[in-house]
Coordinates of C-alpha atoms in Angstrom, one line a residue:
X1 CA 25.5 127.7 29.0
X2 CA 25.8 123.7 28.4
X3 CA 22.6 121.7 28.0
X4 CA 22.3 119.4 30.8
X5 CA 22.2 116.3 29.5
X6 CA 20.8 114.5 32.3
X7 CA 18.1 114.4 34.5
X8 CA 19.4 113.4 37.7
X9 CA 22.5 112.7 39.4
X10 CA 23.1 110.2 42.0
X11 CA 26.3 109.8 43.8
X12 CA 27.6 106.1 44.7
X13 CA 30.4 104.8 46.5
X14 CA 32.3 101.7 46.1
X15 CA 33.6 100.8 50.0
X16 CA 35.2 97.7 51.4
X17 CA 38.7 96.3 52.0
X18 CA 42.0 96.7 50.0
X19 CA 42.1 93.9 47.4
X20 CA 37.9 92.8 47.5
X21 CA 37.7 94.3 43.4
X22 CA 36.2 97.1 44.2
X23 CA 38.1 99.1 41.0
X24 CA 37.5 96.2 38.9
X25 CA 33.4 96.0 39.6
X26 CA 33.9 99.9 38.6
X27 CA 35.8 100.1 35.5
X28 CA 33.8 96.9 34.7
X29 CA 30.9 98.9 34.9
X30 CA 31.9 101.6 33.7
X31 CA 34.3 100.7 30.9
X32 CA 33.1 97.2 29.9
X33 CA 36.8 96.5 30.8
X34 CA 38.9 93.9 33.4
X35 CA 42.1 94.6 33.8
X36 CA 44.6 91.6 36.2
X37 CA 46.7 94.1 37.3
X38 CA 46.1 94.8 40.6
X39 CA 47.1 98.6 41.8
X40 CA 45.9 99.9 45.2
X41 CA 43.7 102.7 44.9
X42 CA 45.1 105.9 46.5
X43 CA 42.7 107.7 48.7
X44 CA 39.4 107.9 46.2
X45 CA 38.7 108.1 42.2
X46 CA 35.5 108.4 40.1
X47 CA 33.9 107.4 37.0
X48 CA 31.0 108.2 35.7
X49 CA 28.1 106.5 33.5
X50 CA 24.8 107.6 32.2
X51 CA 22.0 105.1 32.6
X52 CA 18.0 105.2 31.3
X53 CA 15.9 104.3 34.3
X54 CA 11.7 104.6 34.1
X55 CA 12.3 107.2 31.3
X56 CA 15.0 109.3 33.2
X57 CA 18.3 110.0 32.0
X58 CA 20.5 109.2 35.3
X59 CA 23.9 110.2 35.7
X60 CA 25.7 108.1 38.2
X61 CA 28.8 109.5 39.6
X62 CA 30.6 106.6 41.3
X63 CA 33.4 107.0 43.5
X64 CA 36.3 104.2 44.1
X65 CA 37.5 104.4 47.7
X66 CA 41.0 102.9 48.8
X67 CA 40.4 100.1 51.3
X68 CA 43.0 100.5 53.3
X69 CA 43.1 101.8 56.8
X70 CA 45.8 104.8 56.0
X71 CA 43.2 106.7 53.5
X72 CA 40.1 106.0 56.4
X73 CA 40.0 109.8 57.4
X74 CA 40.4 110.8 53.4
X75 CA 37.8 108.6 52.4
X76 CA 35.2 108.4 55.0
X77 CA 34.5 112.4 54.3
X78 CA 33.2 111.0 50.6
X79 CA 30.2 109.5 52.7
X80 CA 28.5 112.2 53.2
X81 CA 25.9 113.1 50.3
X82 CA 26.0 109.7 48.8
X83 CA 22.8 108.1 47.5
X84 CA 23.9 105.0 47.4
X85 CA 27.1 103.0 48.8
X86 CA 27.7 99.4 47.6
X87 CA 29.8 97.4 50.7
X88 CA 32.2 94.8 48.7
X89 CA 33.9 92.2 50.2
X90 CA 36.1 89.1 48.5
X91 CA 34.2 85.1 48.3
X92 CA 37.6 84.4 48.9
X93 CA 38.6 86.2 51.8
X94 CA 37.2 85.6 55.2
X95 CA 38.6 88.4 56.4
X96 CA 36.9 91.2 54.4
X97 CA 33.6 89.5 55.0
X98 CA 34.5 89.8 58.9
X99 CA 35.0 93.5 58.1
X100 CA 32.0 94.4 56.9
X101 CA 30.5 95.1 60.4
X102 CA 33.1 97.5 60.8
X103 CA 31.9 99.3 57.4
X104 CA 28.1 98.9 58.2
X105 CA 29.4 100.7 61.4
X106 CA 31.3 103.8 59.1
X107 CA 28.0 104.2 57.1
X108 CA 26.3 104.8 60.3
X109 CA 28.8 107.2 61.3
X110 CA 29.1 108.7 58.4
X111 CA 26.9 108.9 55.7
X112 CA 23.4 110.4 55.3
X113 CA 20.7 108.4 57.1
X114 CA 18.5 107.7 54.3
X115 CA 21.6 106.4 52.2
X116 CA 20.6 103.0 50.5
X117 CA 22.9 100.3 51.1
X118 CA 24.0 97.3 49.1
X119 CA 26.1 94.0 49.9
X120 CA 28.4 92.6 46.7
X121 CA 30.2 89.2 47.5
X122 CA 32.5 90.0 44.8
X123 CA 34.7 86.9 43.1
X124 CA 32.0 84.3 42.4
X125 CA 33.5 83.2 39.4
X126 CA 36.6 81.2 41.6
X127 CA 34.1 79.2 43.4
X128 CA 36.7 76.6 43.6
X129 CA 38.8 79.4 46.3
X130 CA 35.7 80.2 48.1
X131 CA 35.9 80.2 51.9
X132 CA 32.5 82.3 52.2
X133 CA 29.3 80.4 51.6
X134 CA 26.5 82.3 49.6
X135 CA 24.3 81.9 52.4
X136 CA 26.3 84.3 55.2
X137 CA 26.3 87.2 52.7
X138 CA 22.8 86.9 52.5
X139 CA 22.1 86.6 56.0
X140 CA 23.9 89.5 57.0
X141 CA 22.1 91.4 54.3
X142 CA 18.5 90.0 55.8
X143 CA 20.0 91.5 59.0
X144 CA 21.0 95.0 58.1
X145 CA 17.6 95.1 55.7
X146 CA 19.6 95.5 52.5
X147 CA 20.3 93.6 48.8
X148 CA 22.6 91.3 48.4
X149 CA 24.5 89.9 44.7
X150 CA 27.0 88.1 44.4
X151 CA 29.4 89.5 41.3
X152 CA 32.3 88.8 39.4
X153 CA 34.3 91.9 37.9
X154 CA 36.2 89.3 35.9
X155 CA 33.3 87.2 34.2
X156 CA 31.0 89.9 34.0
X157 CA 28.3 88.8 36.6
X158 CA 25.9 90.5 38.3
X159 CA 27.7 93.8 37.7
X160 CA 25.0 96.2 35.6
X161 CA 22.4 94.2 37.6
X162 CA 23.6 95.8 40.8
X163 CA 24.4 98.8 39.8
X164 CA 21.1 99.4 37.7
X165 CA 19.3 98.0 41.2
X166 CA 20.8 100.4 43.5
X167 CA 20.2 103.1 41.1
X168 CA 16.6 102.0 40.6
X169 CA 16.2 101.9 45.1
X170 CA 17.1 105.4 44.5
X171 CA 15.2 106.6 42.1
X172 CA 11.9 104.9 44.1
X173 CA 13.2 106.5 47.2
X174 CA 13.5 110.0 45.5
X175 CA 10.1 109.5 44.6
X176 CA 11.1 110.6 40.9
X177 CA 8.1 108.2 39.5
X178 CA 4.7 106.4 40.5
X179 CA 4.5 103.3 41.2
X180 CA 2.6 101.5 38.8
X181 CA 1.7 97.8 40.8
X182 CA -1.4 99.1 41.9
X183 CA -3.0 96.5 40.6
X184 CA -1.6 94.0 43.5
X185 CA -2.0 95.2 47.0

């Protein structure tokens, strides 16, 4: 038999419209790789990465969803056991931030209750084409309770810091360590 050679797996999912970079903040990610090519994901792919988090080998198995409305019965079936799903939406597209009630309300619908959510305004690095201001992404995060970055795919921003933060909401929420600030109440 193969030696395990991880300690836990979490599965993520990438959601959001067609076109926001959700492949990109993946491979990205995953790869260390951008690629200017843009090619519509077909219903859903994964990648996986192995991360070290408080001592624990973490295997994160993160799946790519196609945005558009077509694949919606496809990939809303992936919600279901995912530990984490990271909502994208493009700086530069008013539109896909006007979507994102609409995919706050198909992680109600469909994923696990106790799933922990994330908000990416993906893009920041053409700040010179944005048409949504920092500040709405982070209200709607304060609304909906849940963390907020803005990335870029492209430059390299923020990318491993969201992913290593959902994976580390996770890991607190699985209660897979102690909390060591006991020092401050």
């Amino acid at each position: 038999m193969a030696k395990k050679t991880y300690d836990l797996l979490f599965k993520l999912l990438l959601i959001g419209d067609s076109g926001v970079g959700k492949t990109c903040v993946l491979f990205r990610f995953s790869d260390d790789a951008f690629n200017t090519t843009f090619i519509s994901t077909i219903g859903i792919d994964f990648k996986i990465k192995t991360v070290e988090l408080q001592g624990k080998k973490i295997k994160l198995q993160i799946w790519d969803t196609a945005g558009q409305e077509r694949f919606h019965t496809i990939t809303t079936s992936y919600y279901r056991g995912a530990m984490g799903i990271m909502l994208v939406y493009d700086i530069t597209n008013a539109k896909s931030f006007e979507n994102i009630s609409k995919w706050l309300r198909n992680i109600d619908e469909h994923a696990n209750e106790d799933v922990e959510r994330m908000l990416l305004g993906n893009k920041c690095d053409m700040e010179d084409k944005r048409v949504v201001p920092k500040a709405k992404g982070e209200q709607i995060a304060r609304e909906h309770g849940i963390r907020f970055f803005e990335t870029s795919a492209k430059a390299n921003i923020n990318i491993e810091k969201a992913f290593l933060t959902l994976a580390e909401d996770i890991l607190r929420k699985v209660g897979a360590y102690k909390i060591r600030w006991k020092k401050n109440p």
